[in-house]
mmCIF file of C-alpha atoms and ligand atoms in Angstrom:
data_model
loop_
_atom_site.group_PDB
_atom_site.id
_atom_site.type_symbol
_atom_site.label_atom_id
_atom_site.label_comp_id
_atom_site.label_asym_id
_atom_site.label_seq_id
_atom_site.Cartn_x
_atom_site.Cartn_y
_atom_site.Cartn_z
ATOM 1 C CA MET A 1 3.525 14.659 -14.369
ATOM 2 C CA LEU A 2 0.809 16.401 -13.034
ATOM 3 C CA HIS A 3 -1.130 18.159 -15.916
ATOM 4 C CA SER A 4 -3.875 20.652 -15.600
ATOM 5 C CA SER A 5 -6.058 18.223 -17.109
ATOM 6 C CA ASP A 6 -5.595 16.155 -13.766
ATOM 7 C CA SER A 7 -6.989 19.302 -11.818
ATOM 8 C CA LEU A 8 -4.455 18.814 -9.106
ATOM 9 C CA GLN A 9 -2.170 21.775 -10.784
ATOM 10 C CA ASN A 10 -0.792 23.717 -8.065
ATOM 11 C CA GLY A 11 -0.628 27.396 -8.972
ATOM 12 C CA ALA A 12 0.654 27.850 -5.456
ATOM 13 C CA ASP A 13 3.458 30.011 -5.943
ATOM 14 C CA SER A 14 1.753 33.188 -6.017
ATOM 15 C CA LYS A 15 -0.075 32.628 -2.863
ATOM 16 C CA LEU A 16 3.110 31.645 -0.739
ATOM 17 C CA PRO A 17 3.403 33.715 2.108
ATOM 18 C CA PHE A 18 6.339 36.167 2.380
ATOM 19 C CA ALA A 19 6.587 36.096 6.092
ATOM 20 C CA GLU A 20 8.191 33.456 8.121
ATOM 21 C CA ARG A 21 6.062 30.837 9.176
ATOM 22 C CA SER A 22 6.218 27.671 11.340
ATOM 23 C CA GLY A 23 3.834 25.039 12.295
ATOM 24 C CA LYS A 24 3.112 21.368 12.698
ATOM 25 C CA THR A 25 1.038 18.918 10.608
ATOM 26 C CA GLY A 26 0.770 15.473 10.795
ATOM 27 C CA TRP A 27 -1.278 12.017 9.551
ATOM 28 C CA GLU A 28 -1.720 8.804 10.576
ATOM 29 C CA CYS A 29 -1.753 6.411 7.469
ATOM 30 C CA PRO A 30 -2.493 2.589 7.438
ATOM 31 C CA SER A 31 -0.868 -0.052 5.036
ATOM 32 C CA ASN A 32 -2.602 -2.310 2.576
ATOM 33 C CA ILE A 33 -2.794 -5.581 1.395
ATOM 34 C CA ALA A 34 -3.290 -6.278 -2.304
ATOM 35 C CA LEU A 35 -5.355 -8.994 -3.639
ATOM 36 C CA VAL A 36 -4.679 -8.188 -7.291
ATOM 37 C CA LYS A 37 -1.004 -7.546 -7.225
ATOM 38 C CA TYR A 38 1.046 -4.709 -8.843
ATOM 39 C CA TRP A 39 4.201 -6.335 -10.188
ATOM 40 C CA GLY A 40 6.177 -4.731 -12.811
ATOM 41 C CA LYS A 41 6.337 -1.003 -13.639
ATOM 42 C CA HIS A 42 7.363 1.733 -16.283
ATOM 43 C CA GLY A 43 7.991 5.415 -16.516
ATOM 44 C CA GLN A 44 7.771 7.182 -13.123
ATOM 45 C CA GLN A 45 6.708 4.347 -11.080
ATOM 46 C CA LEU A 46 3.303 3.461 -13.435
ATOM 47 C CA PRO A 47 2.012 0.143 -13.092
ATOM 48 C CA MET A 48 2.144 -2.329 -15.791
ATOM 49 C CA ASN A 49 -1.426 -3.693 -14.704
ATOM 50 C CA PRO A 50 -4.125 -2.490 -12.332
ATOM 51 C CA SER A 51 -4.096 -3.807 -8.855
ATOM 52 C CA LEU A 52 -7.016 -4.134 -6.117
ATOM 53 C CA SER A 53 -6.540 -3.796 -2.359
ATOM 54 C CA PHE A 54 -7.840 -3.460 1.130
ATOM 55 C CA THR A 55 -6.594 -1.049 3.594
ATOM 56 C CA LEU A 56 -5.643 -2.278 7.126
ATOM 57 C CA LYS A 57 -6.689 -0.830 10.328
ATOM 58 C CA GLU A 58 -4.146 -1.343 12.901
ATOM 59 C CA SER A 59 -0.677 -1.458 10.965
ATOM 60 C CA VAL A 60 -0.082 2.308 10.383
ATOM 61 C CA THR A 61 2.611 4.825 10.286
ATOM 62 C CA ARG A 62 2.198 7.991 12.122
ATOM 63 C CA THR A 63 4.157 10.867 10.789
ATOM 64 C CA LEU A 64 4.524 14.529 12.221
ATOM 65 C CA VAL A 65 5.879 17.158 10.181
ATOM 66 C CA ALA A 66 7.288 20.462 11.883
ATOM 67 C CA TYR A 67 7.969 23.219 9.044
ATOM 68 C CA HIS A 68 9.638 26.301 8.986
ATOM 69 C CA TYR A 69 9.236 28.716 6.163
ATOM 70 C CA ASP A 70 11.421 31.685 5.702
ATOM 71 C CA GLY A 71 10.839 32.852 2.166
ATOM 72 C CA LYS A 72 14.802 32.702 1.662
ATOM 73 C CA ARG A 73 15.839 29.061 1.237
ATOM 74 C CA LYS A 74 16.348 27.602 -2.142
ATOM 75 C CA GLN A 75 16.599 24.144 -1.202
ATOM 76 C CA PRO A 76 14.367 22.346 1.096
ATOM 77 C CA LYS A 77 16.244 21.210 4.440
ATOM 78 C CA ILE A 78 15.135 17.892 6.014
ATOM 79 C CA HIS A 79 15.385 16.291 9.103
ATOM 80 C CA PHE A 80 14.250 12.734 9.517
ATOM 81 C CA SER A 81 13.835 10.204 12.539
ATOM 82 C CA LEU A 82 12.075 6.773 12.725
ATOM 83 C CA GLU A 83 10.905 5.474 16.143
ATOM 84 C CA GLY A 84 13.101 8.648 17.293
ATOM 85 C CA ASP A 85 16.018 7.271 15.556
ATOM 86 C CA ARG A 86 17.722 9.523 12.995
ATOM 87 C CA LYS A 87 18.629 6.822 10.674
ATOM 88 C CA GLY A 88 21.084 7.967 7.864
ATOM 89 C CA GLU A 89 19.712 5.489 4.995
ATOM 90 C CA PHE A 90 16.038 6.824 5.373
ATOM 91 C CA LEU A 91 16.975 10.441 5.569
ATOM 92 C CA GLU A 92 18.945 10.047 2.361
ATOM 93 C CA ARG A 93 15.919 8.327 0.708
ATOM 94 C CA ILE A 94 13.181 11.089 1.989
ATOM 95 C CA THR A 95 15.581 13.905 0.866
ATOM 96 C CA HIS A 96 15.758 12.236 -2.460
ATOM 97 C CA TYR A 97 11.830 11.734 -2.661
ATOM 98 C CA ILE A 98 11.178 15.198 -1.554
ATOM 99 C CA GLY A 99 13.564 16.705 -3.856
ATOM 100 C CA MET A 100 11.564 15.053 -6.631
ATOM 101 C CA LEU A 101 8.410 16.493 -5.516
ATOM 102 C CA GLN A 102 9.579 20.335 -6.288
ATOM 103 C CA SER A 103 7.332 20.442 -9.724
ATOM 104 C CA TYR A 104 4.406 19.107 -7.761
ATOM 105 C CA LEU A 105 4.993 21.169 -4.527
ATOM 106 C CA PRO A 106 6.822 24.481 -5.761
ATOM 107 C CA TRP A 107 6.688 25.673 -2.261
ATOM 108 C CA ILE A 108 8.612 22.726 -0.983
ATOM 109 C CA GLN A 109 12.174 24.504 -1.746
ATOM 110 C CA GLY A 110 11.576 27.262 0.848
ATOM 111 C CA VAL A 111 10.885 25.147 3.742
ATOM 112 C CA GLU A 112 13.003 23.288 6.848
ATOM 113 C CA LEU A 113 10.985 20.124 7.551
ATOM 114 C CA THR A 114 11.773 17.872 10.768
ATOM 115 C CA ILE A 115 9.906 14.787 10.035
ATOM 116 C CA GLU A 116 9.195 12.229 12.906
ATOM 117 C CA SER A 117 7.776 8.709 11.940
ATOM 118 C CA SER A 118 6.693 5.669 13.768
ATOM 119 C CA ASN A 119 5.176 2.533 12.901
ATOM 120 C CA THR A 120 2.731 0.420 15.097
ATOM 121 C CA PHE A 121 4.298 -2.873 13.389
ATOM 122 C CA PRO A 122 7.522 -4.195 13.125
ATOM 123 C CA HIS A 123 10.006 -4.116 10.396
ATOM 124 C CA SER A 124 10.398 -7.023 7.841
ATOM 125 C CA SER A 125 6.851 -8.565 8.981
ATOM 126 C CA GLY A 126 5.384 -8.839 5.784
ATOM 127 C CA ILE A 127 3.382 -6.019 6.019
ATOM 128 C CA ALA A 128 4.598 -3.012 3.650
ATOM 129 C CA SER A 129 5.678 -0.120 6.022
ATOM 130 C CA SER A 130 6.541 1.720 2.594
ATOM 131 C CA ALA A 131 3.020 1.722 1.725
ATOM 132 C CA SER A 132 1.774 3.483 5.097
ATOM 133 C CA ALA A 133 5.243 5.586 5.363
ATOM 134 C CA TYR A 134 4.896 7.282 1.907
ATOM 135 C CA GLY A 135 1.004 7.472 2.270
ATOM 136 C CA ALA A 136 1.498 9.423 5.738
ATOM 137 C CA LEU A 137 4.137 11.640 4.449
ATOM 138 C CA ALA A 138 2.326 12.487 1.203
ATOM 139 C CA LEU A 139 -0.871 13.384 3.091
ATOM 140 C CA ALA A 140 1.042 15.570 5.597
ATOM 141 C CA LEU A 141 2.703 17.209 2.425
ATOM 142 C CA VAL A 142 -0.489 18.118 1.000
ATOM 143 C CA SER A 143 -1.883 19.301 4.485
ATOM 144 C CA LEU A 144 1.039 21.504 4.654
ATOM 145 C CA GLU A 145 0.632 22.939 1.302
ATOM 146 C CA GLU A 146 -2.893 23.929 2.216
ATOM 147 C CA GLU A 147 -1.597 25.680 5.439
ATOM 148 C CA LEU A 148 1.366 27.436 3.554
ATOM 149 C CA THR A 149 -0.210 28.522 0.557
ATOM 150 C CA GLY A 150 -4.039 29.317 1.637
ATOM 151 C CA ILE A 151 -5.143 26.859 -0.991
ATOM 152 C CA LYS A 152 -8.140 24.659 -0.125
ATOM 153 C CA TRP A 153 -8.490 21.681 -2.226
ATOM 154 C CA THR A 154 -11.519 19.762 -2.668
ATOM 155 C CA GLN A 155 -11.699 16.409 -0.551
ATOM 156 C CA ASP A 156 -11.184 14.416 -3.883
ATOM 157 C CA THR A 157 -8.540 16.595 -5.077
ATOM 158 C CA PHE A 158 -6.764 16.398 -1.833
ATOM 159 C CA PHE A 159 -6.646 12.603 -1.549
ATOM 160 C CA ARG A 160 -5.885 12.163 -5.311
ATOM 161 C CA LYS A 161 -2.925 14.651 -5.086
ATOM 162 C CA ALA A 162 -1.856 12.662 -1.817
ATOM 163 C CA SER A 163 -2.110 9.441 -3.705
ATOM 164 C CA TYR A 164 -0.241 10.546 -6.840
ATOM 165 C CA LEU A 165 2.669 11.945 -4.498
ATOM 166 C CA ALA A 166 2.701 8.616 -2.497
ATOM 167 C CA ARG A 167 2.830 6.764 -5.818
ATOM 168 C CA LEU A 168 6.111 8.417 -6.643
ATOM 169 C CA GLY A 169 7.633 7.044 -3.274
ATOM 170 C CA SER A 170 6.260 3.496 -3.430
ATOM 171 C CA GLY A 171 3.894 2.364 -5.926
ATOM 172 C CA SER A 172 1.612 0.437 -3.436
ATOM 173 C CA ALA A 173 1.427 3.385 -1.122
ATOM 174 C CA CYS A 174 -0.799 5.203 -3.527
ATOM 175 C CA ARG A 175 -3.761 2.909 -2.485
ATOM 176 C CA SER A 176 -3.032 3.483 1.255
ATOM 177 C CA VAL A 177 -4.671 7.013 1.481
ATOM 178 C CA TYR A 178 -8.111 5.978 1.136
ATOM 179 C CA GLY A 179 -9.902 3.280 3.469
ATOM 180 C CA GLY A 180 -11.553 0.014 2.481
ATOM 181 C CA TRP A 181 -11.448 -1.304 -0.895
ATOM 182 C CA THR A 182 -8.986 0.537 -3.374
ATOM 183 C CA ILE A 183 -8.012 0.491 -7.181
ATOM 184 C CA TRP A 184 -4.940 1.553 -8.491
ATOM 185 C CA GLY A 185 -4.527 1.549 -12.496
ATOM 186 C CA LYS A 186 -6.511 2.272 -15.377
ATOM 187 C CA VAL A 187 -9.458 0.040 -15.725
ATOM 188 C CA GLN A 188 -11.888 -0.178 -18.640
ATOM 189 C CA ASP A 189 -15.210 0.970 -17.744
ATOM 190 C CA LEU A 190 -14.291 2.224 -14.133
ATOM 191 C CA ARG A 191 -14.487 6.094 -14.363
ATOM 192 C CA GLY A 192 -11.870 7.973 -12.682
ATOM 193 C CA SER A 193 -9.478 4.829 -12.333
ATOM 194 C CA SER A 194 -6.092 5.842 -13.168
ATOM 195 C CA ASP A 195 -2.285 4.788 -13.538
ATOM 196 C CA THR A 196 -1.364 7.885 -11.858
ATOM 197 C CA TRP A 197 -3.447 7.741 -8.742
ATOM 198 C CA ALA A 198 -5.458 5.090 -6.860
ATOM 199 C CA VAL A 199 -9.409 5.524 -6.509
ATOM 200 C CA PRO A 200 -11.724 4.107 -3.785
ATOM 201 C CA LEU A 201 -13.942 1.224 -5.190
ATOM 202 C CA PRO A 202 -16.885 2.919 -6.487
ATOM 203 C CA PHE A 203 -19.471 0.461 -5.013
ATOM 204 C CA ALA A 204 -20.175 -0.992 -1.797
ATOM 205 C CA VAL A 205 -18.638 -4.772 -1.407
ATOM 206 C CA HIS A 206 -20.955 -7.672 -0.089
ATOM 207 C CA PRO A 207 -21.166 -7.412 3.880
ATOM 208 C CA LEU A 208 -18.820 -10.507 3.808
ATOM 209 C CA PHE A 209 -15.893 -8.494 2.515
ATOM 210 C CA GLN A 210 -16.595 -5.293 4.386
ATOM 211 C CA THR A 211 -14.873 -6.550 7.581
ATOM 212 C CA LEU A 212 -12.317 -8.887 6.307
ATOM 213 C CA ASN A 213 -9.752 -10.010 8.763
ATOM 214 C CA ASP A 214 -5.994 -10.499 7.748
ATOM 215 C CA SER A 215 -3.775 -12.240 10.216
ATOM 216 C CA VAL A 216 -0.066 -12.050 9.011
ATOM 217 C CA LEU A 217 1.817 -15.129 10.046
ATOM 218 C CA ILE A 218 5.472 -13.748 10.315
ATOM 219 C CA LEU A 219 7.189 -16.897 9.053
ATOM 220 C CA ASP A 220 11.074 -15.181 8.603
ATOM 221 C CA GLU A 221 12.186 -12.424 10.274
ATOM 222 C CA ASP A 222 15.337 -11.969 7.698
ATOM 223 C CA ALA A 223 15.188 -9.350 5.125
ATOM 224 C CA LYS A 224 14.077 -10.527 1.774
ATOM 225 C CA THR A 225 17.076 -11.649 -0.667
ATOM 226 C CA VAL A 226 15.149 -9.615 -3.683
ATOM 227 C CA SER A 227 13.538 -6.446 -2.963
ATOM 228 C CA SER A 228 10.314 -5.168 -4.572
ATOM 229 C CA SER A 229 12.336 -2.710 -6.636
ATOM 230 C CA GLN A 230 14.510 -5.566 -8.246
ATOM 231 C CA GLY A 231 11.502 -7.827 -8.522
ATOM 232 C CA HIS A 232 9.510 -5.214 -10.399
ATOM 233 C CA ARG A 233 12.385 -4.607 -12.784
ATOM 234 C CA LEU A 234 12.997 -8.499 -13.460
ATOM 235 C CA MET A 235 9.859 -8.208 -14.780
ATOM 236 C CA GLU A 236 10.898 -6.511 -17.820
ATOM 237 C CA GLY A 237 12.891 -9.529 -19.128
ATOM 238 C CA ASN A 238 10.207 -12.135 -17.797
ATOM 239 C CA LEU A 239 9.436 -14.597 -20.768
ATOM 240 C CA PHE A 240 5.563 -14.283 -19.156
ATOM 241 C CA SER A 241 5.197 -10.892 -18.272
ATOM 242 C CA VAL A 242 3.080 -9.845 -21.146
ATOM 243 C CA GLU A 243 0.862 -12.763 -20.173
ATOM 244 C CA ARG A 244 0.794 -11.944 -16.655
ATOM 245 C CA PHE A 245 0.074 -8.365 -17.218
ATOM 246 C CA ARG A 246 -2.959 -9.143 -19.047
ATOM 247 C CA GLN A 247 -4.086 -11.901 -16.770
ATOM 248 C CA ALA A 248 -3.673 -9.383 -13.707
ATOM 249 C CA SER A 249 -6.304 -7.289 -15.656
ATOM 250 C CA THR A 250 -8.590 -10.319 -16.068
ATOM 251 C CA HIS A 251 -8.333 -11.134 -12.168
ATOM 252 C CA LEU A 252 -9.098 -7.482 -11.294
ATOM 253 C CA GLN A 253 -12.279 -7.806 -13.363
ATOM 254 C CA ILE A 254 -13.161 -11.158 -11.812
ATOM 255 C CA LEU A 255 -12.674 -10.241 -8.423
ATOM 256 C CA LEU A 256 -14.683 -6.893 -8.864
ATOM 257 C CA ASN A 257 -17.419 -9.111 -9.650
ATOM 258 C CA LEU A 258 -16.874 -11.674 -6.815
ATOM 259 C CA VAL A 259 -16.745 -9.015 -4.083
ATOM 260 C CA SER A 260 -20.230 -7.903 -4.709
ATOM 261 C CA LYS A 261 -21.537 -11.289 -4.095
ATOM 262 C CA ASP A 262 -21.911 -13.860 -1.219
ATOM 263 C CA ASP A 263 -19.663 -16.458 -2.413
ATOM 264 C CA TRP A 264 -16.519 -16.890 -0.285
ATOM 265 C CA PHE A 265 -15.165 -20.118 -2.037
ATOM 266 C CA ALA A 266 -15.080 -18.596 -5.461
ATOM 267 C CA PHE A 267 -13.521 -15.531 -3.998
ATOM 268 C CA ILE A 268 -10.661 -17.194 -2.236
ATOM 269 C CA ASP A 269 -9.933 -19.544 -5.173
ATOM 270 C CA TRP A 270 -9.209 -16.581 -7.555
ATOM 271 C CA VAL A 271 -7.287 -14.641 -4.772
ATOM 272 C CA GLU A 272 -5.117 -17.688 -3.895
ATOM 273 C CA TYR A 273 -4.402 -18.364 -7.522
ATOM 274 C CA GLU A 274 -3.481 -14.714 -8.127
ATOM 275 C CA ALA A 275 -1.013 -15.053 -5.217
ATOM 276 C CA LEU A 276 0.501 -18.051 -6.597
ATOM 277 C CA CYS A 277 0.812 -16.576 -9.891
ATOM 278 C CA LEU A 278 2.945 -13.663 -8.528
ATOM 279 C CA HIS A 279 5.415 -15.850 -7.080
ATOM 280 C CA ALA A 280 5.315 -17.931 -10.698
ATOM 281 C CA MET A 281 6.659 -14.756 -12.017
ATOM 282 C CA MET A 282 9.313 -14.719 -9.373
ATOM 283 C CA LEU A 283 10.407 -18.226 -10.196
ATOM 284 C CA THR A 284 10.308 -17.440 -13.829
ATOM 285 C CA SER A 285 12.254 -14.515 -13.751
ATOM 286 C CA PHE A 286 16.050 -14.482 -14.670
ATOM 287 C CA PRO A 287 17.812 -15.305 -12.368
ATOM 288 C CA GLY A 288 15.097 -16.868 -10.735
ATOM 289 C CA TYR A 289 14.303 -16.317 -6.900
ATOM 290 C CA ILE A 290 12.253 -17.895 -4.210
ATOM 291 C CA LEU A 291 10.690 -15.745 -1.462
ATOM 292 C CA LEU A 292 8.657 -18.203 -0.242
ATOM 293 C CA LYS A 293 9.951 -20.490 2.972
ATOM 294 C CA PRO A 294 9.709 -24.023 3.767
ATOM 295 C CA GLN A 295 7.236 -22.987 6.373
ATOM 296 C CA SER A 296 5.196 -20.612 4.207
ATOM 297 C CA LEU A 297 4.416 -23.568 1.772
ATOM 298 C CA GLU A 298 3.291 -25.468 5.007
ATOM 299 C CA ALA A 299 1.016 -22.776 6.273
ATOM 300 C CA LEU A 300 -0.645 -22.752 2.771
ATOM 301 C CA GLN A 301 -1.032 -26.423 2.700
ATOM 302 C CA ARG A 302 -2.569 -26.362 6.180
ATOM 303 C CA ILE A 303 -4.729 -23.540 5.372
ATOM 304 C CA ARG A 304 -6.189 -25.192 2.464
ATOM 305 C CA ARG A 305 -6.837 -28.673 4.297
ATOM 306 C CA TYR A 306 -8.336 -26.810 7.180
ATOM 307 C CA ARG A 307 -10.657 -25.329 4.560
ATOM 308 C CA ASP A 308 -11.551 -28.281 2.847
ATOM 309 C CA GLN A 309 -12.146 -30.226 6.045
ATOM 310 C CA THR A 310 -14.531 -27.637 7.716
ATOM 311 C CA ARG A 311 -15.665 -25.692 4.915
ATOM 312 C CA VAL A 312 -14.634 -22.379 7.159
ATOM 313 C CA PRO A 313 -14.331 -19.619 5.087
ATOM 314 C CA VAL A 314 -11.037 -18.927 5.201
ATOM 315 C CA GLY A 315 -7.997 -18.390 2.767
ATOM 316 C CA PHE A 316 -4.545 -16.800 1.839
ATOM 317 C CA THR A 317 -2.903 -14.105 0.015
ATOM 318 C CA ILE A 318 0.995 -13.927 0.012
ATOM 319 C CA ASP A 319 2.910 -10.519 -1.049
ATOM 320 C CA ALA A 320 6.459 -10.399 -2.218
ATOM 321 C CA GLY A 321 7.834 -12.068 0.994
ATOM 322 C CA ALA A 322 7.633 -15.117 3.020
ATOM 323 C CA ALA A 323 4.748 -14.170 5.198
ATOM 324 C CA VAL A 324 1.344 -15.583 4.614
ATOM 325 C CA HIS A 325 -1.802 -13.353 5.180
ATOM 326 C CA VAL A 326 -4.570 -15.307 6.254
ATOM 327 C CA LEU A 327 -7.713 -13.831 5.228
ATOM 328 C CA TYR A 328 -11.304 -14.301 6.759
ATOM 329 C CA PRO A 329 -14.542 -12.774 7.470
ATOM 330 C CA GLU A 330 -15.102 -11.035 10.747
ATOM 331 C CA LYS A 331 -17.895 -13.322 12.063
ATOM 332 C CA GLU A 332 -15.381 -16.410 11.470
ATOM 333 C CA ALA A 333 -12.601 -14.608 13.817
ATOM 334 C CA GLY A 334 -13.200 -16.761 16.777
ATOM 335 C CA LYS A 335 -12.951 -20.099 15.393
ATOM 336 C CA VAL A 336 -10.147 -19.201 12.749
ATOM 337 C CA ARG A 337 -7.924 -17.585 15.374
ATOM 338 C CA THR A 338 -8.157 -20.671 17.798
ATOM 339 C CA GLU A 339 -8.716 -23.621 15.500
ATOM 340 C CA LEU A 340 -6.467 -22.682 12.578
ATOM 341 C CA ILE A 341 -4.140 -19.995 13.469
ATOM 342 C CA GLN A 342 -3.264 -21.035 17.224
ATOM 343 C CA GLY A 343 -3.832 -24.760 16.764
ATOM 344 C CA GLN A 344 -2.012 -25.013 13.634
ATOM 345 C CA LEU A 345 -0.049 -22.043 11.996
ATOM 346 C CA ALA A 346 1.553 -20.127 15.113
ATOM 347 C CA GLU A 347 4.069 -23.073 15.571
ATOM 348 C CA LEU A 348 5.466 -22.228 11.982
ATOM 349 C CA CYS A 349 6.090 -18.629 12.917
ATOM 350 C CA ALA A 350 9.008 -17.099 14.066
ATOM 351 C CA GLY A 351 8.715 -16.849 17.854
ATOM 352 C CA GLY A 352 5.094 -17.664 17.264
ATOM 353 C CA ARG A 353 4.347 -14.473 16.009
ATOM 354 C CA VAL A 354 1.360 -13.513 14.290
ATOM 355 C CA ILE A 355 -0.272 -9.955 13.938
ATOM 356 C CA HIS A 356 -4.076 -9.457 13.633
ATOM 357 C CA ASP A 357 -5.163 -6.735 11.570
ATOM 358 C CA THR A 358 -8.679 -6.127 9.590
ATOM 359 C CA LEU A 359 -10.033 -3.735 6.754
ATOM 360 C CA GLY A 360 -10.086 -0.295 8.224
ATOM 361 C CA SER A 361 -11.282 3.001 7.351
ATOM 362 C CA GLY A 362 -8.289 4.876 5.981
ATOM 363 C CA PRO A 363 -6.080 7.433 7.452
ATOM 364 C CA VAL A 364 -6.524 10.029 10.015
ATOM 365 C CA LYS A 365 -5.340 13.586 10.564
ATOM 366 C CA LEU A 366 -3.421 13.822 13.807
ATOM 367 C CA ILE A 367 -2.625 17.651 13.980
ATOM 368 C CA GLY A 368 -4.604 20.903 12.582
ATOM 369 C CA HIS A 369 -7.881 18.673 12.437
ATOM 370 C CA GLU A 370 -10.944 21.083 12.260
HETATM 371 O O1 LIG B 401 4.997 -0.732 -3.891
HETATM 372 P P1 LIG B 401 6.200 -1.857 -4.128
HETATM 373 O O2 LIG B 401 7.048 -1.299 -5.156
HETATM 374 O O3 LIG B 401 6.852 -2.069 -2.689
HETATM 375 O O4 LIG B 401 5.582 -3.068 -4.519
HETATM 376 C C1 LIG B 401 4.654 -3.544 -4.137
HETATM 377 C C2 LIG B 401 4.431 -5.365 -4.753
HETATM 378 C C3 LIG B 401 3.185 -5.895 -4.070
HETATM 379 O O5 LIG B 401 3.539 -5.812 -2.523
HETATM 380 C C4 LIG B 401 3.825 -7.422 -4.246
HETATM 381 C C5 LIG B 401 1.947 -6.194 -4.633
HETATM 382 C C6 LIG B 401 1.159 -4.805 -4.223
HETATM 383 O O6 LIG B 401 0.297 -4.634 -5.181
HETATM 384 O O7 LIG B 401 1.226 -4.371 -3.133
#
């Protein structure tokens, strides 16, 4: 729950307009890629360990929300379309999600919302569309709150509230409402860090990590055999989970230190180890499961071999899926893309498909931008 001490309390009811009102708002929100992974949760989508990510630039969800408020409605009425298609399965999820938000957005019961969403990247590509989708929707809802109630949140509170609400849709989405490097989860000695919302990294990373590239190898186009929700749940019975949660906190401390230094090779050793530990949790859950494909393993070997042979700063991370994210600093993009990605990795990908993305500066308001 949001408490007054979180300074995100609503108090918005009293200011609701009594007259009918219509309008439109919209946000574009990118996805993100975690380098320290959130895997295992409790309560209302609270993480068992802190995570660290950077927000992408090109892989975004655009969400437009048209609203109508008549002061009489007792239940929100939701219409939803993705890429122009009214998909029933998504409508159900979004209606359930918005229903859950009533205690944070009391005015929501009085509105009819027409939500139109689209992604710049394909589904099941290894880029988390739930992160960008819930990020964009949560941002739009907080903007809508300002319009309807006349409340003007401070910038910090606006994004914290959006992060909090996005988290309730999909944990990793709470990190997407900020650009650059982001932390979610309470971290000792990191003021403002919280399990309930994400915060931007409170210091500047070394230039090497300010322009990171993430080229996503689409190694399998089928939907995952075990969803993230199932994977989080399986952590509850995993024999190694307590050690894993402790380890993730340690990895976070190590990487916070390494991103402020000019030492790619130390950085990438920990990033790769962390990603492999995530998959070790999948292998050691019961029942165990494997999301990596033979071509994923082959890609990991080729990336490491290329790095060992050339000393070019490159490496990988892997999320909960078969896709491999190839990481490298912007200044190496020419070499890595031609020699490694086109030269050795594209042939492993479904239809040769690779999505090139980079670290981005965060969400953008599309409508009602002052
Ligand atoms: O936000 P969820 O429930 O889809 O979980 C995301 C889990 C990972 O992508 C594997 C790691 C992360 O922190 O993003």
